[in-house]
Amino acid sequence: MRLVPTILCGGAGSRLWPVSRDLHPKPFIRLADGQSLLHKAFLRGAKLPGVQEVLTVTNRELFFKTQDEFKEVNEANLPLSYLLEPFGRGTAAAIAAAALSVEKSHGGDALLLVLPADHLIEDQAAFAAAVAQATRLASAGRLVTFGIRPSAPDTGYGYIEANGSDVLRFVEKPSLETARSYVESGHFHWNSGMFCFSAASILREMEQHAGEVLSAVRACITASRAATGSNVTQLELDADTFDKVPNTSIDYAVMEKAQGVAVVPCDIGWSDIGSWNAIGDLAIADTQGNRIEGKAVLYDVSNCYFRGAGRVIGAVGVANLVVIDTPDALLIADKSRSQDVRHVYAQLKAEGNDAHKIHNTVHRPWGTYTILEEGPGFKVKRIEVKPGASLSLQMHHKRSEHWVVVSGTASVVNGEQQLTINANESTYIPALCKHRLANDTDQELVIIEVQSGGYLGEDDIVRFSDTYGRR
């Protein structure tokens, strides 16, 4: 059996703002054990028998961030492949692209195990047993979904009605009364969004039920560019042709219409981590029902969840709150309204406020930068450059920059000059000057950058060459 775990990594995670942002979505959130949801998705797939490679479908803006996550946990050095979307087009498009890729690399009888990157599964042994059952059904040509045995009526999930392993129908999120009747009947399962099928089977069903999606994805792949490196393959999907792919889910496009769909009912400690309440429940409660990640000092406080990012949180005389503190945003919510956090995210996005999109610390393929302070005409950043990494050769129209090396050694192109700058040394980069910052050592490089000028936006960059293929 050739099994290819296929991780779908994206989304905004708007219900988990302010930790989740457009460029730091839910899969990258670290839990109390230090692992991200993406770490856990990779490991649960990689530990299974028969795995040939791990395939990930993600936004191209998240590619290097995803690579860094996998480097932390890919101890077996499994081959990795990536399909990089310019923007989201729903799970039908992502799975069509993945199936075409797997068919080409491993043949039509290879099995895809589709795993959303933002779910939590706490029982690996039960998960492996469910996958073993699913692969037997998928090897026989069935399209297989995983149904979670419901612990209580819940209106936040879709449901699957089944007779044994045979799916009778998929149901959208029901009312509470309907959900209660589903649970009492014993014939319904929560729809987990995980699937298993052979590349040939899903492509055959897509040809029949979602031909427009499949043909558009095929055209996109033909127009796209691939790159192969050491143990890593990536295909950056062409934006112009991908824009023509219908935006729809695999459930609606195929699973609800196909005949002979199978379900594997399972009890695997599954959660879609859809709110701060769900994350808070993973932390250990104190005697007053409070759950704390970070540092909090409490007086007469009960049934609250506090998550901090360095600063001390103080609370007095409150109950049933969620308090999430990040360096640039603070969330305070009633625990019973934690699902409504998405409305704050939506308003920030509508206003064009960057707090919906990025954190003060922004990840780049070469390292990170953190905005320390900014005001009219100036911005101060802390820049960390990984060993052996370099920024692009670039120029700015509107701003000048002053670089001070804090630690490490910087290799700098400043106009016609090639400079080596050590700790406590600096250089000045005027506007319209070509420049590059690089770290040619095996130690991390840290600099402070002071920008000044009439416009300091990140889009004031003209790249002349870039190690990472960015335009």
C-alpha angles and dihedrals in degrees: 000000000000110000124186116189104215113202119200107206121180144069130117101259089216093174089061097054131163094037091039116062134165091266094036103040130179098282090065096054111117118227127213092276091059096251124115124228087250091055089053094047091052094048096047090055098039093053093060121102119255096027112158099181140330115253120198128192111200144141112282089235088063097046100100092040089052091048091053091051093051093048088063094058108022093099093150089056092231116186111263130206130184136200107200117205120202088213138346121286100169133266095290091065093043093051093044090054091046093049092050090049094049092046090053095046103036108012134258095286093059112111126236117210104198113208125179108225095221101062129097123222115182101182108065094175093054089045092052090050091051091049091050089055091046094051091054090054093042092050087058090057100264125138104232131201128183117238120201116217103240116240093194140350108290127178093196096076137064115238136224120211111209144177103209105307094340117100113225099181146334118238127201120232105305135209117269092256092051092046089052091054090048093054093045092052093060091217099096133081133187112258105243098189091234120124143180126199141132118266090242094050097051092043090051092052092045090052088056102039106021105026094147091057094046096047091048092050091048090053090048093052090050090054095045131096124236130204127193126198138160104323091332131099124184133183117194107207114230110252098213095054095036088057088066093058112106113248107235143125126257089236094058097036099046121349096061091049105038122097123236098021111170132209130205108208109213145171104209105145091264127177131163089213089228100165144019088259089063093051092044091054089063091065122081114259123228123224091280094050094256119143119202134190111179124004122326131162111204135190121184092346127145141181095003133136118217124186119179136182102209107311122096114253116212122195133178131186099348134127140189096018136140112212117184116179123191129168093263106023140036126204123198116178140161106251091233089058099046092118089062094067086096088073091062090050091048093051092049090050092048090051092050091241110161090219088086092055113034143016125231085259110061124192121224129176090256096047135284143303127205123200105227099177140344140181141150107329099356144071129181121206137182107217124196118191120195120235109278093011131120139189120236123278097257150155136212125215100197108031144051124210136211116202124201118185112226098178136353129024124291125209105206136189107202109174106297093347127098107202138184110206123190132194114303091020128106148188135203122229113197122206115276091026119127110234144163135193118208139170110215094172134084091243128082116264119219123187137169113228121198113195123195131179146089094286126030103174120141090238091069090092126115109192119205097176134358132190091212100050095249116156 
